[in-house]
Amino acid sequence: MNRLFHPHLLSLSRPQVPLRSVFESLFARNGRSNIRVTEIFQNRVGLFLSRNSLYGFRTFCTGQDLTTKKCVPCDTKDLRPMAEDSAKHLMPKVVGWDLVNENGILKLNRSLKVKSFTKGLELFKLVADVAEAEGHHPDLHLVGWNNVQIEICTHAVGGLTENDFILAAKINRLDIHHLLRRKISA
Ligand SMILES: C[C@H](O)[C@H](O)[C@H]1CNC2=NC(N)=NC(=O)C2=N1
Protein backbone atom coordinates (compact mmCIF):
# COMPACT_ATOMS: atom_id res chain seq x y z
CA MET A 1 0.00 0.00 0.00
CA ASN A 2 2.87 2.32 0.79
CA ARG A 3 3.98 1.92 -2.80
CA LEU A 4 0.67 3.34 -3.91
CA PHE A 5 0.98 6.25 -1.55
CA HIS A 6 4.54 7.02 -2.54
CA PRO A 7 4.87 10.80 -2.15
CA HIS A 8 5.78 11.35 -5.78
CA LEU A 9 2.41 9.85 -6.77
CA LEU A 10 0.68 12.28 -4.48
CA SER A 11 2.73 15.34 -5.29
CA LEU A 12 -0.19 17.63 -5.84
CA SER A 13 1.99 20.27 -7.38
CA ARG A 14 3.61 17.97 -9.98
CA PRO A 15 1.29 14.98 -10.44
CA GLN A 16 3.24 12.22 -12.15
CA VAL A 17 0.03 10.42 -13.01
CA PRO A 18 -3.55 11.74 -13.09
CA LEU A 19 -4.43 11.74 -9.40
CA ARG A 20 -8.04 10.86 -10.14
CA SER A 21 -7.09 7.58 -11.81
CA VAL A 22 -4.72 6.65 -8.98
CA PHE A 23 -7.35 7.20 -6.30
CA GLU A 24 -10.22 5.74 -8.26
CA SER A 25 -8.29 2.61 -9.15
CA LEU A 26 -7.19 2.37 -5.53
CA PHE A 27 -10.71 2.63 -4.13
CA ALA A 28 -12.83 1.49 -7.06
CA ARG A 29 -11.26 -1.99 -6.78
CA ASN A 30 -13.03 -2.24 -3.48
CA GLY A 31 -16.28 -1.26 -5.08
CA ARG A 32 -16.36 1.71 -2.80
CA SER A 33 -15.02 4.45 -4.91
CA ASN A 34 -16.11 7.27 -2.68
CA ILE A 35 -13.92 9.96 -4.01
CA ARG A 36 -15.32 13.11 -5.41
CA VAL A 37 -12.77 15.14 -7.22
CA THR A 38 -13.88 18.63 -6.39
CA GLU A 39 -11.96 21.03 -8.48
CA ILE A 40 -8.54 21.74 -9.89
CA PHE A 41 -7.11 24.64 -7.88
CA GLN A 42 -3.95 26.02 -9.42
CA ASN A 43 -2.68 22.55 -10.40
CA ARG A 44 -3.84 21.08 -7.12
CA VAL A 45 -6.65 18.57 -7.02
CA GLY A 46 -9.17 18.84 -4.24
CA LEU A 47 -10.19 15.42 -3.08
CA PHE A 48 -12.74 14.40 -0.52
CA LEU A 49 -12.97 10.97 1.06
CA SER A 50 -16.30 10.44 2.72
CA ARG A 51 -16.38 9.69 6.43
CA ASN A 52 -16.91 5.97 5.88
CA SER A 53 -14.04 5.62 3.49
CA LEU A 54 -12.27 2.32 3.18
CA TYR A 55 -9.66 3.08 5.86
CA GLY A 56 -11.99 4.68 8.37
CA PHE A 57 -10.24 7.98 8.10
CA ARG A 58 -11.50 11.20 6.71
CA THR A 59 -9.15 13.10 4.48
CA PHE A 60 -9.77 16.45 3.02
CA CYS A 61 -6.97 17.65 0.87
CA THR A 62 -7.56 20.55 -1.39
CA GLY A 63 -3.99 21.71 -1.55
CA GLN A 64 -3.75 22.65 2.11
CA ASP A 65 -5.61 23.89 5.21
CA LEU A 66 -6.05 27.61 4.59
CA THR A 67 -4.79 28.62 8.04
CA THR A 68 -1.42 27.05 7.27
CA LYS A 69 -1.07 29.13 4.11
CA LYS A 70 0.31 32.63 3.65
CA CYS A 71 -1.17 35.42 1.56
CA VAL A 72 0.85 36.42 -1.49
CA PRO A 73 1.53 40.06 -2.38
CA CYS A 74 -1.45 41.36 -4.33
CA ASP A 75 0.79 42.81 -7.00
CA THR A 76 1.86 39.26 -7.85
CA LYS A 77 1.88 38.82 -11.62
CA ASP A 78 -1.01 36.80 -13.03
CA LEU A 79 -3.15 37.20 -9.88
CA ARG A 80 -6.71 36.97 -11.18
CA PRO A 81 -10.11 37.08 -9.50
CA MET A 82 -11.56 33.61 -9.08
CA ALA A 83 -14.83 32.49 -10.66
CA GLU A 84 -17.94 32.29 -8.49
CA ASP A 85 -17.93 28.47 -8.70
CA SER A 86 -14.41 28.32 -7.31
CA ALA A 87 -15.39 30.70 -4.53
CA LYS A 88 -18.44 28.58 -3.68
CA HIS A 89 -16.21 25.48 -3.44
CA LEU A 90 -14.06 27.24 -0.86
CA MET A 91 -16.93 28.54 1.28
CA PRO A 92 -17.08 25.41 3.52
CA LYS A 93 -13.54 26.32 4.64
CA VAL A 94 -14.65 29.72 5.97
CA VAL A 95 -17.63 28.89 8.17
CA GLY A 96 -19.66 31.93 9.18
CA TRP A 97 -18.72 33.99 6.12
CA ASP A 98 -21.09 34.88 3.30
CA LEU A 99 -20.20 35.12 -0.36
CA VAL A 100 -21.66 38.36 -1.70
CA ASN A 101 -21.68 39.86 -5.16
CA GLU A 102 -21.51 43.65 -5.02
CA ASN A 103 -21.96 45.14 -8.47
CA GLY A 104 -20.16 42.19 -10.01
CA ILE A 105 -17.38 42.14 -7.41
CA LEU A 106 -17.33 38.98 -5.28
CA LYS A 107 -16.56 39.54 -1.61
CA LEU A 108 -16.54 37.64 1.66
CA ASN A 109 -18.68 39.20 4.34
CA ARG A 110 -19.06 38.49 8.05
CA SER A 111 -21.32 40.35 10.46
CA LEU A 112 -20.82 40.22 14.25
CA LYS A 113 -22.62 41.91 17.14
CA VAL A 114 -20.22 43.08 19.85
CA LYS A 115 -20.89 43.85 23.52
CA SER A 116 -19.94 47.52 23.22
CA PHE A 117 -18.44 50.13 20.93
CA THR A 118 -15.04 49.74 22.59
CA LYS A 119 -15.22 45.92 22.26
CA GLY A 120 -15.83 46.56 18.57
CA LEU A 121 -12.59 48.53 18.41
CA GLU A 122 -10.79 45.74 20.27
CA LEU A 123 -12.07 43.33 17.62
CA PHE A 124 -10.79 45.65 14.90
CA LYS A 125 -7.34 45.57 16.52
CA LEU A 126 -7.24 41.77 16.63
CA VAL A 127 -8.31 41.58 12.97
CA ALA A 128 -5.82 44.30 12.05
CA ASP A 129 -2.96 42.31 13.58
CA VAL A 130 -3.85 39.29 11.40
CA ALA A 131 -4.18 41.50 8.33
CA GLU A 132 -0.85 43.17 8.91
CA ALA A 133 0.83 39.81 9.41
CA GLU A 134 -0.65 38.65 6.09
CA GLY A 135 -0.16 41.89 4.20
CA HIS A 136 -3.77 41.52 3.14
CA HIS A 137 -6.52 43.69 4.60
CA PRO A 138 -10.28 43.62 5.13
CA ASP A 139 -12.68 46.54 5.08
CA LEU A 140 -13.91 47.05 8.65
CA HIS A 141 -17.20 48.71 9.57
CA LEU A 142 -18.61 49.46 13.04
CA VAL A 143 -22.14 50.83 12.74
CA GLY A 144 -24.98 51.45 15.19
CA TRP A 145 -22.33 51.23 18.00
CA ASN A 146 -22.25 47.43 18.20
CA ASN A 147 -22.57 46.01 14.67
CA VAL A 148 -19.27 44.93 13.17
CA GLN A 149 -19.07 44.10 9.50
CA ILE A 150 -15.92 42.61 7.96
CA GLU A 151 -15.64 42.61 4.18
CA ILE A 152 -12.79 40.93 2.32
CA CYS A 153 -11.82 41.01 -1.34
CA THR A 154 -8.59 41.56 -3.25
CA HIS A 155 -8.81 45.19 -4.33
CA ALA A 156 -5.87 44.82 -6.72
CA VAL A 157 -7.87 42.45 -8.94
CA GLY A 158 -11.41 43.55 -8.12
CA GLY A 159 -12.58 40.22 -6.83
CA LEU A 160 -11.73 37.20 -4.72
CA THR A 161 -8.40 35.37 -4.64
CA GLU A 162 -7.16 32.65 -2.33
CA ASN A 163 -5.67 35.45 -0.18
CA ASP A 164 -9.16 36.46 0.89
CA PHE A 165 -10.04 32.95 2.04
CA ILE A 166 -6.75 32.62 3.90
CA LEU A 167 -7.43 35.90 5.70
CA ALA A 168 -11.02 34.89 6.52
CA ALA A 169 -9.87 31.49 7.83
CA LYS A 170 -7.25 33.15 10.04
CA ILE A 171 -9.81 35.67 11.34
CA ASN A 172 -12.06 32.72 12.20
CA ARG A 173 -9.25 31.35 14.36
CA LEU A 174 -9.19 34.46 16.58
CA ASP A 175 -10.54 34.03 20.12
CA ILE A 176 -13.11 36.82 20.11
CA HIS A 177 -15.96 35.23 22.05
CA HIS A 178 -15.42 37.61 24.99
CA LEU A 179 -16.09 40.56 22.69
CA LEU A 180 -19.37 39.30 21.25
CA ARG A 181 -22.92 39.68 22.47
CA ARG A 182 -23.74 36.10 21.57
CA LYS A 183 -21.92 32.88 20.73
CA ILE A 184 -20.52 32.69 17.20
CA SER A 185 -22.62 30.23 15.22
CA ALA A 186 -20.42 27.14 14.76
C1 LIG B 1 1.60 44.84 -2.25
C2 LIG B 1 0.50 44.50 -1.28
O1 LIG B 1 0.15 43.17 -1.47
C3 LIG B 1 -0.71 45.40 -1.51
O2 LIG B 1 -0.47 46.72 -1.16
C4 LIG B 1 -1.90 44.86 -0.73
C5 LIG B 1 -2.14 45.41 0.65
N1 LIG B 1 -3.38 44.83 1.18
C6 LIG B 1 -4.38 44.46 0.34
N2 LIG B 1 -5.54 44.01 0.83
C7 LIG B 1 -6.56 43.71 0.00
N3 LIG B 1 -7.72 43.23 0.51
N4 LIG B 1 -6.45 43.85 -1.33
C8 LIG B 1 -5.34 44.28 -1.94
O3 LIG B 1 -5.28 44.39 -3.16
C9 LIG B 1 -4.21 44.58 -1.10
N5 LIG B 1 -3.05 44.93 -1.58
PDB file of C-alpha atoms and ligand atoms in Angstrom:
ATOM      1  CA  MET A   1       0.000   0.000   0.000  1.00  0.00           C
ATOM      2  CA  ASN A   2       2.871   2.324   0.795  1.00  0.00           C
ATOM      3  CA  ARG A   3       3.980   1.919  -2.803  1.00  0.00           C
ATOM      4  CA  LEU A   4       0.669   3.338  -3.912  1.00  0.00           C
ATOM      5  CA  PHE A   5       0.984   6.247  -1.553  1.00  0.00           C
ATOM      6  CA  HIS A   6       4.542   7.017  -2.536  1.00  0.00           C
ATOM      7  CA  PRO A   7       4.868  10.802  -2.155  1.00  0.00           C
ATOM      8  CA  HIS A   8       5.778  11.349  -5.776  1.00  0.00           C
ATOM      9  CA  LEU A   9       2.410   9.849  -6.767  1.00  0.00           C
ATOM     10  CA  LEU A  10       0.675  12.280  -4.483  1.00  0.00           C
ATOM     11  CA  SER A  11       2.733  15.336  -5.294  1.00  0.00           C
ATOM     12  CA  LEU A  12      -0.186  17.632  -5.838  1.00  0.00           C
ATOM     13  CA  SER A  13       1.994  20.270  -7.382  1.00  0.00           C
ATOM     14  CA  ARG A  14       3.614  17.968  -9.985  1.00  0.00           C
ATOM     15  CA  PRO A  15       1.285  14.978 -10.440  1.00  0.00           C
ATOM     16  CA  GLN A  16       3.238  12.216 -12.145  1.00  0.00           C
ATOM     17  CA  VAL A  17       0.030  10.419 -13.012  1.00  0.00           C
ATOM     18  CA  PRO A  18      -3.550  11.740 -13.088  1.00  0.00           C
ATOM     19  CA  LEU A  19      -4.433  11.744  -9.403  1.00  0.00           C
ATOM     20  CA  ARG A  20      -8.042  10.855 -10.140  1.00  0.00           C
ATOM     21  CA  SER A  21      -7.092   7.581 -11.814  1.00  0.00           C
ATOM     22  CA  VAL A  22      -4.718   6.654  -8.980  1.00  0.00           C
ATOM     23  CA  PHE A  23      -7.346   7.202  -6.299  1.00  0.00           C
ATOM     24  CA  GLU A  24     -10.221   5.743  -8.262  1.00  0.00           C
ATOM     25  CA  SER A  25      -8.294   2.611  -9.153  1.00  0.00           C
ATOM     26  CA  LEU A  26      -7.193   2.367  -5.532  1.00  0.00           C
ATOM     27  CA  PHE A  27     -10.713   2.635  -4.132  1.00  0.00           C
ATOM     28  CA  ALA A  28     -12.827   1.494  -7.057  1.00  0.00           C
ATOM     29  CA  ARG A  29     -11.263  -1.987  -6.777  1.00  0.00           C
ATOM     30  CA  ASN A  30     -13.029  -2.237  -3.485  1.00  0.00           C
ATOM     31  CA  GLY A  31     -16.279  -1.256  -5.083  1.00  0.00           C
ATOM     32  CA  ARG A  32     -16.362   1.706  -2.801  1.00  0.00           C
ATOM     33  CA  SER A  33     -15.019   4.454  -4.912  1.00  0.00           C
ATOM     34  CA  ASN A  34     -16.106   7.267  -2.683  1.00  0.00           C
ATOM     35  CA  ILE A  35     -13.919   9.963  -4.007  1.00  0.00           C
ATOM     36  CA  ARG A  36     -15.316  13.109  -5.413  1.00  0.00           C
ATOM     37  CA  VAL A  37     -12.765  15.145  -7.221  1.00  0.00           C
ATOM     38  CA  THR A  38     -13.878  18.629  -6.388  1.00  0.00           C
ATOM     39  CA  GLU A  39     -11.957  21.035  -8.477  1.00  0.00           C
ATOM     40  CA  ILE A  40      -8.537  21.743  -9.891  1.00  0.00           C
ATOM     41  CA  PHE A  41      -7.107  24.637  -7.878  1.00  0.00           C
ATOM     42  CA  GLN A  42      -3.949  26.025  -9.425  1.00  0.00           C
ATOM     43  CA  ASN A  43      -2.683  22.546 -10.399  1.00  0.00           C
ATOM     44  CA  ARG A  44      -3.845  21.083  -7.124  1.00  0.00           C
ATOM     45  CA  VAL A  45      -6.650  18.569  -7.020  1.00  0.00           C
ATOM     46  CA  GLY A  46      -9.170  18.837  -4.239  1.00  0.00           C
ATOM     47  CA  LEU A  47     -10.187  15.417  -3.085  1.00  0.00           C
ATOM     48  CA  PHE A  48     -12.744  14.404  -0.519  1.00  0.00           C
ATOM     49  CA  LEU A  49     -12.970  10.968   1.058  1.00  0.00           C
ATOM     50  CA  SER A  50     -16.302  10.441   2.723  1.00  0.00           C
ATOM     51  CA  ARG A  51     -16.375   9.690   6.433  1.00  0.00           C
ATOM     52  CA  ASN A  52     -16.913   5.972   5.883  1.00  0.00           C
ATOM     53  CA  SER A  53     -14.039   5.619   3.492  1.00  0.00           C
ATOM     54  CA  LEU A  54     -12.267   2.320   3.180  1.00  0.00           C
ATOM     55  CA  TYR A  55      -9.660   3.083   5.855  1.00  0.00           C
ATOM     56  CA  GLY A  56     -11.986   4.678   8.375  1.00  0.00           C
ATOM     57  CA  PHE A  57     -10.235   7.979   8.104  1.00  0.00           C
ATOM     58  CA  ARG A  58     -11.502  11.198   6.708  1.00  0.00           C
ATOM     59  CA  THR A  59      -9.147  13.102   4.485  1.00  0.00           C
ATOM     60  CA  PHE A  60      -9.769  16.450   3.016  1.00  0.00           C
ATOM     61  CA  CYS A  61      -6.970  17.652   0.868  1.00  0.00           C
ATOM     62  CA  THR A  62      -7.557  20.546  -1.395  1.00  0.00           C
ATOM     63  CA  GLY A  63      -3.988  21.709  -1.555  1.00  0.00           C
ATOM     64  CA  GLN A  64      -3.752  22.654   2.105  1.00  0.00           C
ATOM     65  CA  ASP A  65      -5.614  23.887   5.208  1.00  0.00           C
ATOM     66  CA  LEU A  66      -6.048  27.609   4.587  1.00  0.00           C
ATOM     67  CA  THR A  67      -4.794  28.623   8.037  1.00  0.00           C
ATOM     68  CA  THR A  68      -1.424  27.054   7.266  1.00  0.00           C
ATOM     69  CA  LYS A  69      -1.074  29.130   4.108  1.00  0.00           C
ATOM     70  CA  LYS A  70       0.311  32.629   3.651  1.00  0.00           C
ATOM     71  CA  CYS A  71      -1.166  35.424   1.561  1.00  0.00           C
ATOM     72  CA  VAL A  72       0.850  36.416  -1.493  1.00  0.00           C
ATOM     73  CA  PRO A  73       1.529  40.056  -2.381  1.00  0.00           C
ATOM     74  CA  CYS A  74      -1.450  41.355  -4.330  1.00  0.00           C
ATOM     75  CA  ASP A  75       0.789  42.809  -7.005  1.00  0.00           C
ATOM     76  CA  THR A  76       1.856  39.255  -7.852  1.00  0.00           C
ATOM     77  CA  LYS A  77       1.882  38.820 -11.622  1.00  0.00           C
ATOM     78  CA  ASP A  78      -1.009  36.800 -13.030  1.00  0.00           C
ATOM     79  CA  LEU A  79      -3.151  37.204  -9.881  1.00  0.00           C
ATOM     80  CA  ARG A  80      -6.711  36.974 -11.179  1.00  0.00           C
ATOM     81  CA  PRO A  81     -10.113  37.082  -9.501  1.00  0.00           C
ATOM     82  CA  MET A  82     -11.564  33.605  -9.078  1.00  0.00           C
ATOM     83  CA  ALA A  83     -14.829  32.492 -10.664  1.00  0.00           C
ATOM     84  CA  GLU A  84     -17.937  32.287  -8.493  1.00  0.00           C
ATOM     85  CA  ASP A  85     -17.933  28.469  -8.703  1.00  0.00           C
ATOM     86  CA  SER A  86     -14.412  28.316  -7.314  1.00  0.00           C
ATOM     87  CA  ALA A  87     -15.387  30.702  -4.533  1.00  0.00           C
ATOM     88  CA  LYS A  88     -18.436  28.580  -3.683  1.00  0.00           C
ATOM     89  CA  HIS A  89     -16.211  25.478  -3.437  1.00  0.00           C
ATOM     90  CA  LEU A  90     -14.059  27.243  -0.859  1.00  0.00           C
ATOM     91  CA  MET A  91     -16.932  28.543   1.278  1.00  0.00           C
ATOM     92  CA  PRO A  92     -17.079  25.413   3.517  1.00  0.00           C
ATOM     93  CA  LYS A  93     -13.543  26.323   4.643  1.00  0.00           C
ATOM     94  CA  VAL A  94     -14.648  29.717   5.973  1.00  0.00           C
ATOM     95  CA  VAL A  95     -17.631  28.892   8.168  1.00  0.00           C
ATOM     96  CA  GLY A  96     -19.661  31.934   9.182  1.00  0.00           C
ATOM     97  CA  TRP A  97     -18.723  33.994   6.123  1.00  0.00           C
ATOM     98  CA  ASP A  98     -21.090  34.880   3.304  1.00  0.00           C
ATOM     99  CA  LEU A  99     -20.204  35.122  -0.359  1.00  0.00           C
ATOM    100  CA  VAL A 100     -21.658  38.360  -1.704  1.00  0.00           C
ATOM    101  CA  ASN A 101     -21.685  39.863  -5.159  1.00  0.00           C
ATOM    102  CA  GLU A 102     -21.514  43.653  -5.022  1.00  0.00           C
ATOM    103  CA  ASN A 103     -21.961  45.140  -8.474  1.00  0.00           C
ATOM    104  CA  GLY A 104     -20.159  42.192 -10.007  1.00  0.00           C
ATOM    105  CA  ILE A 105     -17.378  42.145  -7.415  1.00  0.00           C
ATOM    106  CA  LEU A 106     -17.327  38.983  -5.284  1.00  0.00           C
ATOM    107  CA  LYS A 107     -16.560  39.544  -1.615  1.00  0.00           C
ATOM    108  CA  LEU A 108     -16.540  37.637   1.657  1.00  0.00           C
ATOM    109  CA  ASN A 109     -18.678  39.196   4.342  1.00  0.00           C
ATOM    110  CA  ARG A 110     -19.056  38.486   8.046  1.00  0.00           C
ATOM    111  CA  SER A 111     -21.321  40.346  10.464  1.00  0.00           C
ATOM    112  CA  LEU A 112     -20.818  40.224  14.247  1.00  0.00           C
ATOM    113  CA  LYS A 113     -22.620  41.913  17.135  1.00  0.00           C
ATOM    114  CA  VAL A 114     -20.222  43.080  19.846  1.00  0.00           C
ATOM    115  CA  LYS A 115     -20.891  43.846  23.519  1.00  0.00           C
ATOM    116  CA  SER A 116     -19.937  47.515  23.225  1.00  0.00           C
ATOM    117  CA  PHE A 117     -18.436  50.130  20.935  1.00  0.00           C
ATOM    118  CA  THR A 118     -15.040  49.738  22.587  1.00  0.00           C
ATOM    119  CA  LYS A 119     -15.222  45.924  22.259  1.00  0.00           C
ATOM    120  CA  GLY A 120     -15.828  46.557  18.567  1.00  0.00           C
ATOM    121  CA  LEU A 121     -12.594  48.531  18.408  1.00  0.00           C
ATOM    122  CA  GLU A 122     -10.793  45.738  20.273  1.00  0.00           C
ATOM    123  CA  LEU A 123     -12.066  43.327  17.623  1.00  0.00           C
ATOM    124  CA  PHE A 124     -10.789  45.655  14.899  1.00  0.00           C
ATOM    125  CA  LYS A 125      -7.336  45.567  16.519  1.00  0.00           C
ATOM    126  CA  LEU A 126      -7.243  41.767  16.634  1.00  0.00           C
ATOM    127  CA  VAL A 127      -8.307  41.579  12.972  1.00  0.00           C
ATOM    128  CA  ALA A 128      -5.822  44.302  12.046  1.00  0.00           C
ATOM    129  CA  ASP A 129      -2.960  42.309  13.577  1.00  0.00           C
ATOM    130  CA  VAL A 130      -3.851  39.295  11.402  1.00  0.00           C
ATOM    131  CA  ALA A 131      -4.180  41.498   8.335  1.00  0.00           C
ATOM    132  CA  GLU A 132      -0.846  43.175   8.907  1.00  0.00           C
ATOM    133  CA  ALA A 133       0.832  39.810   9.411  1.00  0.00           C
ATOM    134  CA  GLU A 134      -0.648  38.650   6.089  1.00  0.00           C
ATOM    135  CA  GLY A 135      -0.155  41.890   4.201  1.00  0.00           C
ATOM    136  CA  HIS A 136      -3.771  41.520   3.142  1.00  0.00           C
ATOM    137  CA  HIS A 137      -6.516  43.694   4.597  1.00  0.00           C
ATOM    138  CA  PRO A 138     -10.281  43.622   5.126  1.00  0.00           C
ATOM    139  CA  ASP A 139     -12.678  46.541   5.082  1.00  0.00           C
ATOM    140  CA  LEU A 140     -13.910  47.053   8.651  1.00  0.00           C
ATOM    141  CA  HIS A 141     -17.203  48.713   9.573  1.00  0.00           C
ATOM    142  CA  LEU A 142     -18.612  49.464  13.042  1.00  0.00           C
ATOM    143  CA  VAL A 143     -22.144  50.830  12.739  1.00  0.00           C
ATOM    144  CA  GLY A 144     -24.977  51.454  15.189  1.00  0.00           C
ATOM    145  CA  TRP A 145     -22.333  51.231  18.000  1.00  0.00           C
ATOM    146  CA  ASN A 146     -22.254  47.429  18.196  1.00  0.00           C
ATOM    147  CA  ASN A 147     -22.569  46.014  14.673  1.00  0.00           C
ATOM    148  CA  VAL A 148     -19.273  44.930  13.166  1.00  0.00           C
ATOM    149  CA  GLN A 149     -19.073  44.095   9.502  1.00  0.00           C
ATOM    150  CA  ILE A 150     -15.924  42.612   7.956  1.00  0.00           C
ATOM    151  CA  GLU A 151     -15.644  42.609   4.183  1.00  0.00           C
ATOM    152  CA  ILE A 152     -12.789  40.928   2.319  1.00  0.00           C
ATOM    153  CA  CYS A 153     -11.817  41.010  -1.338  1.00  0.00           C
ATOM    154  CA  THR A 154      -8.595  41.555  -3.252  1.00  0.00           C
ATOM    155  CA  HIS A 155      -8.811  45.185  -4.334  1.00  0.00           C
ATOM    156  CA  ALA A 156      -5.872  44.818  -6.725  1.00  0.00           C
ATOM    157  CA  VAL A 157      -7.873  42.449  -8.943  1.00  0.00           C
ATOM    158  CA  GLY A 158     -11.414  43.554  -8.117  1.00  0.00           C
ATOM    159  CA  GLY A 159     -12.576  40.221  -6.828  1.00  0.00           C
ATOM    160  CA  LEU A 160     -11.726  37.198  -4.722  1.00  0.00           C
ATOM    161  CA  THR A 161      -8.403  35.373  -4.639  1.00  0.00           C
ATOM    162  CA  GLU A 162      -7.162  32.649  -2.331  1.00  0.00           C
ATOM    163  CA  ASN A 163      -5.674  35.452  -0.181  1.00  0.00           C
ATOM    164  CA  ASP A 164      -9.159  36.461   0.889  1.00  0.00           C
ATOM    165  CA  PHE A 165     -10.041  32.953   2.043  1.00  0.00           C
ATOM    166  CA  ILE A 166      -6.747  32.624   3.896  1.00  0.00           C
ATOM    167  CA  LEU A 167      -7.433  35.899   5.701  1.00  0.00           C
ATOM    168  CA  ALA A 168     -11.016  34.886   6.524  1.00  0.00           C
ATOM    169  CA  ALA A 169      -9.868  31.488   7.829  1.00  0.00           C
ATOM    170  CA  LYS A 170      -7.251  33.150  10.044  1.00  0.00           C
ATOM    171  CA  ILE A 171      -9.807  35.667  11.343  1.00  0.00           C
ATOM    172  CA  ASN A 172     -12.063  32.720  12.204  1.00  0.00           C
ATOM    173  CA  ARG A 173      -9.246  31.345  14.358  1.00  0.00           C
ATOM    174  CA  LEU A 174      -9.193  34.460  16.582  1.00  0.00           C
ATOM    175  CA  ASP A 175     -10.536  34.026  20.119  1.00  0.00           C
ATOM    176  CA  ILE A 176     -13.110  36.818  20.111  1.00  0.00           C
ATOM    177  CA  HIS A 177     -15.963  35.232  22.051  1.00  0.00           C
ATOM    178  CA  HIS A 178     -15.422  37.608  24.989  1.00  0.00           C
ATOM    179  CA  LEU A 179     -16.093  40.556  22.691  1.00  0.00           C
ATOM    180  CA  LEU A 180     -19.372  39.299  21.246  1.00  0.00           C
ATOM    181  CA  ARG A 181     -22.922  39.682  22.469  1.00  0.00           C
ATOM    182  CA  ARG A 182     -23.738  36.103  21.573  1.00  0.00           C
ATOM    183  CA  LYS A 183     -21.923  32.883  20.734  1.00  0.00           C
ATOM    184  CA  ILE A 184     -20.517  32.693  17.196  1.00  0.00           C
ATOM    185  CA  SER A 185     -22.624  30.225  15.224  1.00  0.00           C
ATOM    186  CA  ALA A 186     -20.422  27.135  14.757  1.00  0.00           C
TER     187      ALA A 186
HETATM  188  C1  LIG B   1       1.595  44.842  -2.253  1.00  0.00           C
HETATM  189  C2  LIG B   1       0.500  44.496  -1.279  1.00  0.00           C
HETATM  190  O1  LIG B   1       0.146  43.166  -1.474  1.00  0.00           O
HETATM  191  C3  LIG B   1      -0.706  45.403  -1.507  1.00  0.00           C
HETATM  192  O2  LIG B   1      -0.465  46.718  -1.161  1.00  0.00           O
HETATM  193  C4  LIG B   1      -1.895  44.859  -0.727  1.00  0.00           C
HETATM  194  C5  LIG B   1      -2.142  45.413   0.648  1.00  0.00           C
HETATM  195  N1  LIG B   1      -3.376  44.826   1.176  1.00  0.00           N
HETATM  196  C6  LIG B   1      -4.385  44.462   0.335  1.00  0.00           C
HETATM  197  N2  LIG B   1      -5.544  44.008   0.825  1.00  0.00           N
HETATM  198  C7  LIG B   1      -6.563  43.713  -0.002  1.00  0.00           C
HETATM  199  N3  LIG B   1      -7.721  43.235   0.511  1.00  0.00           N
HETATM  200  N4  LIG B   1      -6.446  43.848  -1.333  1.00  0.00           N
HETATM  201  C8  LIG B   1      -5.336  44.283  -1.941  1.00  0.00           C
HETATM  202  O3  LIG B   1      -5.283  44.389  -3.162  1.00  0.00           O
HETATM  203  C9  LIG B   1      -4.210  44.577  -1.096  1.00  0.00           C
HETATM  204  N5  LIG B   1      -3.047  44.930  -1.577  1.00  0.00           N
END
